[in-house]
Short mmCIF file of C-alpha atoms (C1' of nucleotides) in Angstrom, two decimals:
data_model
loop_
_atom_site.label_atom_id
_atom_site.label_comp_id
_atom_site.label_asym_id
_atom_site.label_seq_id
_atom_site.Cartn_x
_atom_site.Cartn_y
_atom_site.Cartn_z
CA MET A 1 33.74 97.22 -168.63
CA THR A 2 35.00 99.59 -165.79
CA ARG A 3 36.87 102.53 -167.72
CA GLN A 4 38.56 104.04 -163.68
CA VAL A 5 42.00 103.08 -164.20
CA GLN A 6 42.94 105.45 -166.83
CA SER A 7 46.59 106.46 -167.79
CA ASP A 8 47.12 109.55 -166.52
CA ASP A 9 45.49 109.65 -162.87
CA ARG A 10 46.53 113.14 -161.57
CA ALA A 11 44.05 114.79 -163.16
CA ALA A 12 41.56 112.04 -164.13
CA ALA A 13 41.42 109.23 -161.88
CA ARG A 14 40.90 111.88 -158.63
CA PRO A 15 38.22 113.73 -158.54
CA LEU A 16 36.09 110.21 -159.48
CA ARG A 17 38.43 108.42 -156.52
CA LYS A 18 36.86 111.24 -154.10
CA ARG A 19 32.89 110.60 -155.87
CA ARG A 20 33.70 106.86 -154.97
CA GLU A 21 34.57 107.41 -151.21
CA GLU A 22 31.65 109.82 -150.78
CA ILE A 23 29.87 106.66 -152.22
CA VAL A 24 31.81 104.01 -149.92
CA ASP A 25 30.22 106.44 -146.67
CA ALA A 26 27.17 106.52 -148.46
CA ALA A 27 26.38 103.11 -148.23
CA ALA A 28 28.24 102.15 -144.98
CA ARG A 29 25.77 104.15 -143.33
CA VAL A 30 22.56 103.15 -145.19
CA PHE A 31 23.89 99.78 -145.02
CA ALA A 32 24.43 100.34 -141.02
CA GLU A 33 20.78 101.31 -140.48
CA ARG A 34 18.53 99.53 -143.09
CA GLY A 35 20.79 95.96 -143.40
CA TYR A 36 22.01 94.89 -146.75
CA HIS A 37 19.01 93.20 -148.33
CA GLY A 38 16.78 95.88 -146.45
CA ALA A 39 18.60 98.37 -147.94
CA SER A 40 18.14 99.69 -151.79
CA THR A 41 20.56 101.26 -154.11
CA GLN A 42 17.53 103.54 -154.67
CA ASP A 43 18.57 104.79 -150.38
CA ILE A 44 22.28 105.07 -150.89
CA ALA A 45 21.44 107.08 -154.09
CA ASP A 46 18.96 108.99 -152.43
CA LEU A 47 21.12 110.26 -149.28
CA LEU A 48 23.86 111.34 -152.20
CA GLY A 49 21.48 113.41 -154.01
CA MET A 50 21.87 111.19 -157.46
CA ARG A 51 19.90 108.64 -159.61
CA GLN A 52 20.49 104.86 -158.72
CA ALA A 53 21.46 104.33 -161.92
CA SER A 54 24.44 106.30 -162.13
CA LEU A 55 25.84 104.64 -159.01
CA TYR A 56 26.48 101.63 -161.23
CA TYR A 57 29.27 104.22 -162.56
CA TYR A 58 31.64 103.46 -159.67
CA PHE A 59 30.38 99.90 -158.49
CA GLU A 60 29.99 97.29 -160.49
CA SER A 61 27.40 96.09 -158.09
CA LYS A 62 25.15 96.48 -154.53
CA GLU A 63 27.24 93.17 -153.44
CA ALA A 64 30.33 94.75 -154.48
CA ALA A 65 30.07 97.94 -152.69
CA LEU A 66 29.39 96.01 -149.68
CA GLU A 67 32.67 94.16 -149.98
CA GLU A 68 34.16 97.48 -149.96
CA VAL A 69 32.29 98.21 -146.90
CA CYS A 70 33.29 95.32 -145.43
CA ALA A 71 36.98 95.28 -146.24
CA ARG A 72 37.36 99.21 -144.68
CA GLY A 73 35.34 98.25 -141.66
CA THR A 74 38.13 95.36 -140.76
CA ALA A 75 40.64 97.80 -142.25
CA GLY A 76 43.84 98.24 -139.99
CA PHE A 77 42.22 96.54 -136.73
CA VAL A 78 44.68 93.02 -137.20
CA GLU A 79 47.81 95.20 -137.57
CA THR A 80 46.68 97.25 -135.05
CA ALA A 81 46.41 93.82 -132.73
CA GLU A 82 49.93 92.76 -134.67
CA ALA A 83 51.39 95.91 -132.60
CA ILE A 84 50.00 96.30 -129.48
CA LEU A 85 51.36 92.42 -129.50
CA LYS A 86 54.62 93.79 -130.30
CA ASN A 87 55.20 96.32 -128.47
CA GLY A 88 53.44 96.22 -124.50
CA SER A 89 54.83 94.80 -121.69
CA SER A 90 52.82 93.03 -119.56
CA ALA A 91 49.82 90.83 -120.59
CA GLU A 92 47.35 92.90 -119.02
CA GLU A 93 48.44 95.85 -120.45
CA ARG A 94 48.23 94.16 -123.96
CA LEU A 95 45.09 93.51 -123.52
CA ARG A 96 43.75 97.09 -122.07
CA ALA A 97 45.29 98.23 -125.81
CA LEU A 98 44.16 95.71 -127.61
CA LEU A 99 39.55 96.51 -125.78
CA ALA A 100 41.02 100.65 -126.90
CA ALA A 101 42.22 99.77 -129.86
CA HIS A 102 39.09 97.84 -130.97
CA ILE A 103 36.67 100.59 -129.80
CA LYS A 104 38.07 103.44 -130.43
CA PRO A 105 37.13 103.05 -134.63
CA LEU A 106 33.64 103.88 -133.41
CA GLY A 107 34.02 107.38 -132.90
CA ASP A 108 34.67 107.77 -137.27
CA ARG A 109 34.02 103.92 -138.68
CA ALA A 110 31.01 103.22 -136.64
CA ASP A 111 29.50 102.35 -140.16
CA TYR A 112 31.55 100.44 -141.46
CA MET A 113 32.18 98.48 -138.34
CA LEU A 114 28.00 97.50 -138.46
CA THR A 115 27.92 96.75 -141.59
CA PHE A 116 30.73 94.37 -141.38
CA LEU A 117 29.81 93.38 -138.14
CA ASN A 118 26.14 92.77 -139.69
CA GLU A 119 26.05 92.53 -142.14
CA ARG A 120 29.29 90.12 -143.93
CA LYS A 121 27.39 87.39 -143.52
CA TRP A 122 25.32 88.02 -146.97
CA LEU A 123 29.24 88.87 -148.95
CA PRO A 124 30.05 86.89 -151.64
CA ARG A 125 32.10 83.28 -150.88
CA GLU A 126 35.27 84.57 -151.54
CA SER A 127 35.28 87.82 -150.19
CA ARG A 128 33.63 86.27 -147.07
CA ARG A 129 36.37 84.22 -146.58
CA ARG A 130 39.00 86.36 -146.62
CA VAL A 131 37.25 88.60 -143.95
CA GLY A 132 36.49 85.01 -141.74
CA ARG A 133 40.44 84.59 -141.89
CA LEU A 134 40.72 88.79 -141.06
CA SER A 135 39.43 88.14 -138.14
CA ARG A 136 40.53 84.47 -136.91
CA ARG A 137 43.80 85.74 -136.66
CA LEU A 138 42.71 88.59 -134.62
CA GLU A 139 40.59 86.45 -132.43
CA ALA A 140 44.13 84.46 -131.86
CA ILE A 141 45.56 87.46 -131.27
CA PHE A 142 43.66 88.18 -128.20
CA GLU A 143 43.94 84.00 -127.26
CA ARG A 144 47.10 84.84 -127.52
CA VAL A 145 47.52 87.40 -125.04
CA ILE A 146 45.75 85.78 -122.69
CA ARG A 147 47.61 82.32 -122.51
CA GLU A 148 51.12 84.54 -121.97
CA GLY A 149 49.25 86.50 -119.04
CA MET A 150 48.28 82.82 -117.83
CA ARG A 151 51.95 81.15 -118.11
CA ASN A 152 53.25 84.23 -116.22
CA GLY A 153 50.99 84.82 -113.42
CA GLU A 154 49.19 87.57 -114.22
CA PHE A 155 45.63 85.99 -114.96
CA ARG A 156 44.19 83.08 -113.50
CA ALA A 157 45.54 79.82 -114.73
CA ASP A 158 41.97 78.48 -114.52
CA LEU A 159 41.05 80.67 -117.79
CA ASN A 160 39.42 79.48 -121.16
CA PRO A 161 41.52 80.85 -123.31
CA ARG A 162 39.06 80.62 -125.98
CA LEU A 163 36.02 81.37 -124.26
CA THR A 164 37.39 84.89 -122.89
CA THR A 165 38.01 85.52 -126.02
CA LEU A 166 34.72 85.58 -127.76
CA ALA A 167 32.80 86.37 -124.51
CA LEU A 168 35.57 89.43 -124.78
CA LEU A 169 35.05 90.09 -128.62
CA GLY A 170 31.10 89.68 -128.20
CA MET A 171 31.08 92.40 -125.49
CA MET A 172 33.18 94.59 -127.69
CA ASN A 173 31.46 93.71 -131.00
CA SER A 174 28.14 95.38 -128.59
CA VAL A 175 29.25 98.75 -127.74
CA ALA A 176 29.17 99.39 -131.55
CA ILE A 177 24.71 98.94 -131.18
CA TRP A 178 24.63 100.60 -128.05
CA HIS A 179 27.22 103.79 -127.42
CA HIS A 180 25.07 105.82 -129.22
CA ARG A 181 22.28 105.96 -126.89
CA GLU A 182 24.00 105.97 -123.87
CA ASN A 183 25.70 109.23 -122.84
CA VAL A 184 29.40 108.02 -122.14
CA THR A 185 32.52 108.72 -124.35
CA LEU A 186 33.76 105.53 -125.90
CA ASP A 187 37.93 106.07 -123.57
CA ARG A 188 35.05 106.00 -120.14
CA ILE A 189 33.56 102.52 -121.92
CA ALA A 190 37.08 100.57 -122.79
CA ASP A 191 37.85 101.51 -119.80
CA THR A 192 35.24 100.49 -117.81
CA LEU A 193 35.02 97.52 -120.07
CA ALA A 194 38.83 95.98 -119.44
CA ASP A 195 38.47 96.99 -115.79
CA LEU A 196 34.94 94.50 -116.07
CA VAL A 197 37.58 92.18 -117.50
CA LEU A 198 39.94 92.10 -115.80
CA ARG A 199 39.21 92.73 -112.01
CA GLY A 200 35.88 91.55 -112.55
CA ALA A 201 32.72 92.73 -110.55
CA ALA A 202 33.33 90.98 -106.98
CA SER A 203 34.98 92.99 -104.35
CA ASP A 204 38.43 92.47 -104.14
CA ALA A 205 37.75 91.90 -100.00
CA MET B 1 -10.74 88.50 -142.67
CA THR B 2 -8.99 85.56 -140.47
CA ARG B 3 -10.91 82.63 -140.18
CA GLN B 4 -9.20 80.90 -137.50
CA VAL B 5 -11.44 81.45 -134.41
CA GLN B 6 -14.13 79.58 -134.55
CA SER B 7 -16.94 78.89 -132.27
CA ASP B 8 -15.46 75.24 -132.05
CA ASP B 9 -12.32 74.76 -131.10
CA ARG B 10 -11.86 71.24 -130.33
CA ALA B 11 -12.06 70.31 -133.18
CA ALA B 12 -11.14 72.73 -135.57
CA ALA B 13 -8.73 74.55 -133.96
CA ARG B 14 -6.20 72.44 -131.96
CA PRO B 15 -4.89 70.79 -136.00
CA LEU B 16 -4.52 74.85 -136.76
CA ARG B 17 -2.72 75.52 -133.28
CA LYS B 18 -0.37 72.80 -134.75
CA ARG B 19 0.50 73.93 -137.58
CA ARG B 20 0.07 77.17 -137.07
CA GLU B 21 3.48 76.44 -134.23
CA GLU B 22 4.77 74.28 -137.53
CA ILE B 23 4.99 77.79 -139.62
CA VAL B 24 6.57 79.58 -136.92
CA ASP B 25 9.18 77.19 -136.36
CA ALA B 26 10.00 77.25 -140.39
CA ALA B 27 9.43 81.29 -140.12
CA ALA B 28 11.72 81.76 -136.94
CA ARG B 29 14.43 78.87 -138.78
CA VAL B 30 14.47 80.99 -141.87
CA PHE B 31 14.74 84.17 -140.44
CA ALA B 32 17.56 83.61 -138.36
CA GLU B 33 19.66 82.36 -141.05
CA ARG B 34 18.81 84.99 -144.08
CA GLY B 35 17.29 87.63 -141.35
CA TYR B 36 14.30 89.12 -142.30
CA HIS B 37 14.58 91.05 -145.40
CA GLY B 38 17.30 88.27 -147.43
CA ALA B 39 14.48 85.57 -146.72
CA SER B 40 10.81 85.14 -148.59
CA THR B 41 7.71 83.50 -147.62
CA GLN B 42 9.09 81.59 -150.73
CA ASP B 43 11.56 80.09 -148.42
CA ILE B 44 9.46 79.92 -145.85
CA ALA B 45 7.08 77.31 -147.82
CA ASP B 46 9.72 75.01 -149.29
CA LEU B 47 11.26 74.00 -145.97
CA LEU B 48 7.32 73.20 -145.33
CA GLY B 49 7.18 71.57 -148.64
CA MET B 50 3.64 74.07 -149.48
CA ARG B 51 3.05 76.39 -151.76
CA GLN B 52 3.58 79.72 -150.79
CA ALA B 53 0.27 81.53 -150.98
CA SER B 54 -1.07 78.95 -148.86
CA LEU B 55 1.25 80.95 -145.47
CA TYR B 56 -1.40 83.69 -145.81
CA TYR B 57 -3.65 80.83 -144.42
CA TYR B 58 -2.29 80.83 -140.75
CA PHE B 59 -0.91 84.37 -141.37
CA GLU B 60 -1.84 87.70 -141.90
CA SER B 61 1.74 89.44 -143.60
CA LYS B 62 5.57 88.31 -143.40
CA GLU B 63 5.56 90.95 -140.60
CA ALA B 64 2.41 89.12 -138.94
CA ALA B 65 4.81 86.21 -139.27
CA LEU B 66 8.08 88.31 -137.39
CA GLU B 67 6.47 89.81 -134.29
CA GLU B 68 4.80 86.04 -133.56
CA VAL B 69 8.92 84.60 -133.83
CA CYS B 70 9.64 87.35 -131.82
CA ALA B 71 7.25 87.50 -129.28
CA ARG B 72 8.40 83.37 -128.24
CA GLY B 73 12.03 85.01 -128.90
CA THR B 74 11.29 86.89 -126.19
CA ALA B 75 9.04 85.10 -124.18
CA GLY B 76 9.50 84.07 -119.77
CA PHE B 77 12.53 85.56 -119.62
CA VAL B 78 11.67 89.04 -118.14
CA GLU B 79 9.72 86.33 -116.56
CA THR B 80 12.51 84.14 -115.37
CA ALA B 81 14.30 86.92 -114.28
CA GLU B 82 12.27 88.66 -111.89
CA ALA B 83 11.74 85.06 -110.36
CA ILE B 84 15.59 84.87 -109.78
CA LEU B 85 15.15 89.14 -108.01
CA LYS B 86 13.12 87.40 -105.38
CA ASN B 87 14.34 84.32 -104.68
CA GLY B 88 18.30 84.99 -104.90
CA SER B 89 20.49 85.26 -101.36
CA SER B 90 23.17 86.88 -102.58
CA ALA B 91 24.16 88.99 -106.17
CA GLU B 92 26.28 86.90 -106.50
CA GLU B 93 23.73 83.90 -106.94
CA ARG B 94 21.38 85.90 -108.52
CA LEU B 95 23.74 86.95 -111.30
CA ARG B 96 25.22 83.58 -111.95
CA ALA B 97 21.07 82.44 -112.25
CA LEU B 98 20.24 85.67 -114.28
CA LEU B 99 23.11 84.54 -116.54
CA ALA B 100 22.34 80.82 -117.20
CA ALA B 101 18.82 81.15 -117.61
CA HIS B 102 19.92 84.01 -120.50
CA ILE B 103 22.10 81.25 -121.96
CA LYS B 104 19.64 78.30 -121.29
CA PRO B 105 16.81 78.90 -123.94
CA LEU B 106 19.96 79.09 -126.72
CA GLY B 107 19.18 74.83 -126.54
CA ASP B 108 16.26 74.61 -127.47
CA ARG B 109 15.12 78.58 -129.18
CA ALA B 110 18.00 79.33 -130.51
CA ASP B 111 16.67 80.99 -133.89
CA TYR B 112 13.83 82.50 -132.29
CA MET B 113 16.43 84.64 -130.07
CA LEU B 114 18.74 84.81 -132.65
CA THR B 115 15.54 86.21 -134.71
CA PHE B 116 14.53 88.66 -131.77
CA LEU B 117 18.39 89.72 -131.44
CA ASN B 118 18.81 90.32 -135.40
CA GLU B 119 16.17 91.26 -137.03
CA ARG B 120 13.23 92.86 -134.15
CA LYS B 121 14.74 96.37 -136.33
CA TRP B 122 12.21 95.12 -139.09
CA LEU B 123 9.11 95.16 -136.74
CA PRO B 124 6.21 98.03 -136.84
CA ARG B 125 6.09 100.61 -134.56
CA GLU B 126 4.04 98.92 -132.07
CA SER B 127 5.62 95.62 -132.03
CA ARG B 128 9.16 97.05 -131.46
CA ARG B 129 7.97 99.01 -129.39
CA ARG B 130 6.58 96.12 -127.06
CA VAL B 131 10.13 94.06 -127.29
CA GLY B 132 11.56 97.55 -126.31
CA ARG B 133 9.42 97.92 -122.95
CA LEU B 134 10.65 94.21 -122.39
CA SER B 135 14.65 95.05 -123.18
CA ARG B 136 14.40 97.24 -120.89
CA ARG B 137 13.00 95.84 -118.25
CA LEU B 138 15.21 92.85 -118.32
CA GLU B 139 18.08 95.22 -118.24
CA ALA B 140 16.64 97.44 -115.16
CA ILE B 141 16.78 93.52 -113.54
CA PHE B 142 20.68 93.24 -114.77
CA GLU B 143 21.33 97.05 -113.06
CA ARG B 144 19.46 96.38 -109.65
CA VAL B 145 21.07 93.58 -108.89
CA ILE B 146 23.97 95.07 -109.04
CA ARG B 147 23.66 98.06 -107.52
CA GLU B 148 22.45 95.42 -104.63
CA GLY B 149 25.73 94.01 -104.76
CA MET B 150 27.75 97.01 -104.27
CA ARG B 151 25.87 98.56 -102.14
CA ASN B 152 25.88 95.38 -99.66
CA GLY B 153 29.65 94.98 -100.38
CA GLU B 154 29.54 91.51 -102.67
CA PHE B 155 30.69 93.90 -105.72
CA ARG B 156 32.83 96.83 -106.51
CA ALA B 157 32.07 100.08 -105.05
CA ASP B 158 33.40 101.74 -108.49
CA LEU B 159 31.40 99.76 -110.55
CA ASN B 160 29.50 101.32 -113.24
CA PRO B 161 26.02 99.57 -113.19
CA ARG B 162 24.97 100.59 -116.32
CA LEU B 163 27.68 100.50 -118.60
CA THR B 164 27.67 96.36 -116.91
CA THR B 165 24.65 95.94 -117.68
CA LEU B 166 25.04 96.50 -121.22
CA ALA B 167 28.20 94.78 -121.39
CA LEU B 168 27.11 91.28 -119.95
CA LEU B 169 23.92 91.39 -122.32
CA GLY B 170 26.17 92.26 -125.26
CA MET B 171 28.70 89.84 -124.27
CA MET B 172 25.52 87.10 -123.30
CA ASN B 173 24.30 87.66 -127.10
CA SER B 174 27.48 87.02 -128.80
CA VAL B 175 26.59 83.75 -127.49
CA ALA B 176 23.75 83.43 -129.86
CA ILE B 177 25.80 84.11 -132.76
CA TRP B 178 28.61 81.29 -131.94
CA HIS B 179 28.40 79.11 -129.56
CA HIS B 180 27.34 76.09 -132.84
CA ARG B 181 30.28 76.06 -133.68
CA GLU B 182 32.00 75.99 -130.59
CA ASN B 183 32.58 72.37 -128.91
CA VAL B 184 31.15 73.27 -125.29
CA THR B 185 28.30 73.01 -123.80
CA LEU B 186 26.31 75.98 -122.83
CA ASP B 187 25.93 74.89 -119.04
CA ARG B 188 29.87 75.55 -119.37
CA ILE B 189 29.47 78.52 -121.54
CA ALA B 190 27.48 79.97 -118.38
CA ASP B 191 30.05 79.20 -115.77
CA THR B 192 32.91 80.19 -117.74
CA LEU B 193 31.01 83.92 -118.18
CA ALA B 194 30.09 84.09 -115.15
CA ASP B 195 33.38 83.46 -113.33
CA LEU B 196 35.14 85.64 -115.86
CA VAL B 197 32.51 89.13 -115.05
CA LEU B 198 33.21 88.19 -111.07
CA ARG B 199 35.92 87.16 -110.31
CA GLY B 200 38.19 88.76 -113.60
CA ALA B 201 40.70 87.46 -115.56
CA ALA B 202 43.57 88.22 -113.44
CA SER B 203 44.96 86.82 -110.60
CA ASP B 204 44.06 86.67 -107.34
CA ALA B 205 47.41 87.62 -106.02
"C1'" DC C 1 35.04 126.70 -181.18
"C1'" DA C 2 35.13 121.83 -181.82
"C1'" DA C 3 36.73 117.68 -180.28
"C1'" DC C 4 37.34 114.65 -176.50
"C1'" DT C 5 36.35 113.04 -172.27
"C1'" DC C 6 33.94 112.31 -167.29
"C1'" DT C 7 29.67 112.32 -165.39
"C1'" DT C 8 25.02 111.74 -164.77
"C1'" DC C 9 21.12 111.56 -166.82
"C1'" DT C 10 16.45 109.45 -168.97
"C1'" DA C 11 14.19 104.89 -169.68
"C1'" DT C 12 13.29 100.50 -169.26
"C1'" DA C 13 14.00 94.85 -168.92
"C1'" DG C 14 13.54 91.01 -166.62
"C1'" DA C 15 13.82 89.02 -161.87
"C1'" DC C 16 11.52 88.42 -157.71
"C1'" DC C 17 8.59 89.24 -154.04
"C1'" DT C 18 3.68 89.87 -151.45
"C1'" DA C 19 -0.12 89.36 -151.39
"C1'" DT C 20 -5.15 88.40 -153.16
"C1'" DA C 21 -8.67 85.60 -155.32
"C1'" DG C 22 -10.80 81.80 -156.39
"C1'" DA C 23 -10.67 76.82 -156.88
"C1'" DA C 24 -10.14 71.92 -156.12
"C1'" DT C 25 -8.87 68.77 -152.34
"C1'" DA C 26 -9.14 66.76 -148.22
"C1'" DT C 27 -11.43 65.98 -143.39
"C1'" DG C 28 -15.12 65.01 -140.74
"C1'" DT C 29 -20.07 64.76 -139.57
"C1'" DG C 30 -25.21 63.63 -139.69
"C1'" DC D 1 -23.08 59.10 -148.72
"C1'" DA D 2 -24.02 63.86 -148.96
"C1'" DC D 3 -23.15 67.83 -146.62
"C1'" DA D 4 -19.37 70.76 -144.53
"C1'" DT D 5 -15.84 73.37 -143.24
"C1'" DA D 6 -10.77 73.21 -142.69
"C1'" DT D 7 -6.49 73.07 -145.16
"C1'" DT D 8 -4.00 73.48 -149.60
"C1'" DC D 9 -3.70 74.80 -154.71
"C1'" DT D 10 -3.00 77.48 -158.73
"C1'" DA D 11 -3.09 82.01 -161.21
"C1'" DT D 12 -1.80 86.15 -161.23
"C1'" DA D 13 -1.73 91.31 -159.97
"C1'" DG D 14 0.88 94.86 -158.54
"C1'" DG D 15 4.76 96.95 -157.11
"C1'" DT D 16 9.98 96.66 -155.63
"C1'" DC D 17 14.67 96.11 -157.09
"C1'" DT D 18 19.10 95.46 -158.99
"C1'" DA D 19 21.35 95.67 -163.43
"C1'" DT D 20 22.11 98.14 -168.86
"C1'" DA D 21 21.60 101.13 -172.89
"C1'" DG D 22 22.17 104.53 -174.18
"C1'" DA D 23 21.12 110.24 -174.57
"C1'" DA D 24 22.57 114.18 -172.25
"C1'" DG D 25 25.02 118.21 -169.26
"C1'" DA D 26 29.77 119.04 -168.01
"C1'" DG D 27 34.35 119.81 -167.98
"C1'" DT D 28 39.06 120.61 -171.03
"C1'" DT D 29 42.08 121.14 -173.50
"C1'" DG D 30 44.15 122.40 -178.75
#
DNA sequence: CAACTCTTCTATAGACCTATAGAATATGTG
DNA sequence: CACATATTCTATAGGTCTATAGAAGAGTTG
């Protein structure tokens, strides 16, 4: 079916892999802008200056392209979060690091994240489950840090770790939608959100 | 073009208006579940047990149905928020009320809100601008309450009102996505989020 | 340059999907 | 019941979209 995998992958597979990269990039951008169902394979081809049918040399289907984009939209998140879980000292420090790590990729992979966030629901059953599991692992890490902070007295004991996690993730994911339009750096956004969540809006007095 | 508006609207227009209601409801549900582009007019008709073409007796186009759903998804939000702005006593009280008012409609109009939040970007130019203006008015109200709280000392003076508003709205809107799956009442969610935003996660000590 | 492989192209099948036209049915009224 | 109007139906035009088949061009190697 696919001829991509060849015995010789020094001369042959390299350019193919690079071109594939460009195509996934284009797909991510188009999916992020118009949504999976609103985007046509023609749109992707237009962005690359190639013919619609030529895309099928690289991808089996439009759905397969979405899978690839979503996979890259989640790549590394859980691993980074798990590293933070191990390395941090205080719960506050860990929560700040988790937040920053979640927001940072918006700098160079916004299209992938946006596509993952908004379009993953259209993935076929199997891969939808796979990314669902990843999401749940990430949520679990946030919850764990929150519980840890509650236990050691850093955080209020009456927090609801589950709702706090969901609120945090909702807040952070919304950054993907609006950060373009606002004239602030992602670092500043991450700091501001962390301050808000940790210290609250009310004055300390 | 449309025969809906007639001289006699006691006997004739009433049932029409009621049926129209049912159809908008079905459209909201289908749009919320599958997205505007992922949903077909056939899907809407199926939900109502009627023929696809019959929908066009009530709506000029699929787009017009989206406009109607989005209009209802925003109806009352700004008015309610403006009333809160007038009636509240403290900034904290007002912020809590704004938050509760934003979350409450998820109880009986989740499909409308979800469609508005996720699908408004596919609205035609004109109505997209209209709902855009509504959004901005709502954001302005949040910002105003935050600034007011900063001025009178209730809130920290180093808050960023704009980012805080966007974070808050992002957090609240995410509730539309996950509240179904969690076993908590909307009231409890509203309270928890308000506590988080006002007091923060850190212990008071 | 001939043969081979890789990449892109043209052309199109076949499956939707929106929207329109006009017939049929249901509902209400004199 | 006869007539009028409101609602839904059948049928389909016309457009778009994904995906396939097979030809053409580009690049490489003996």
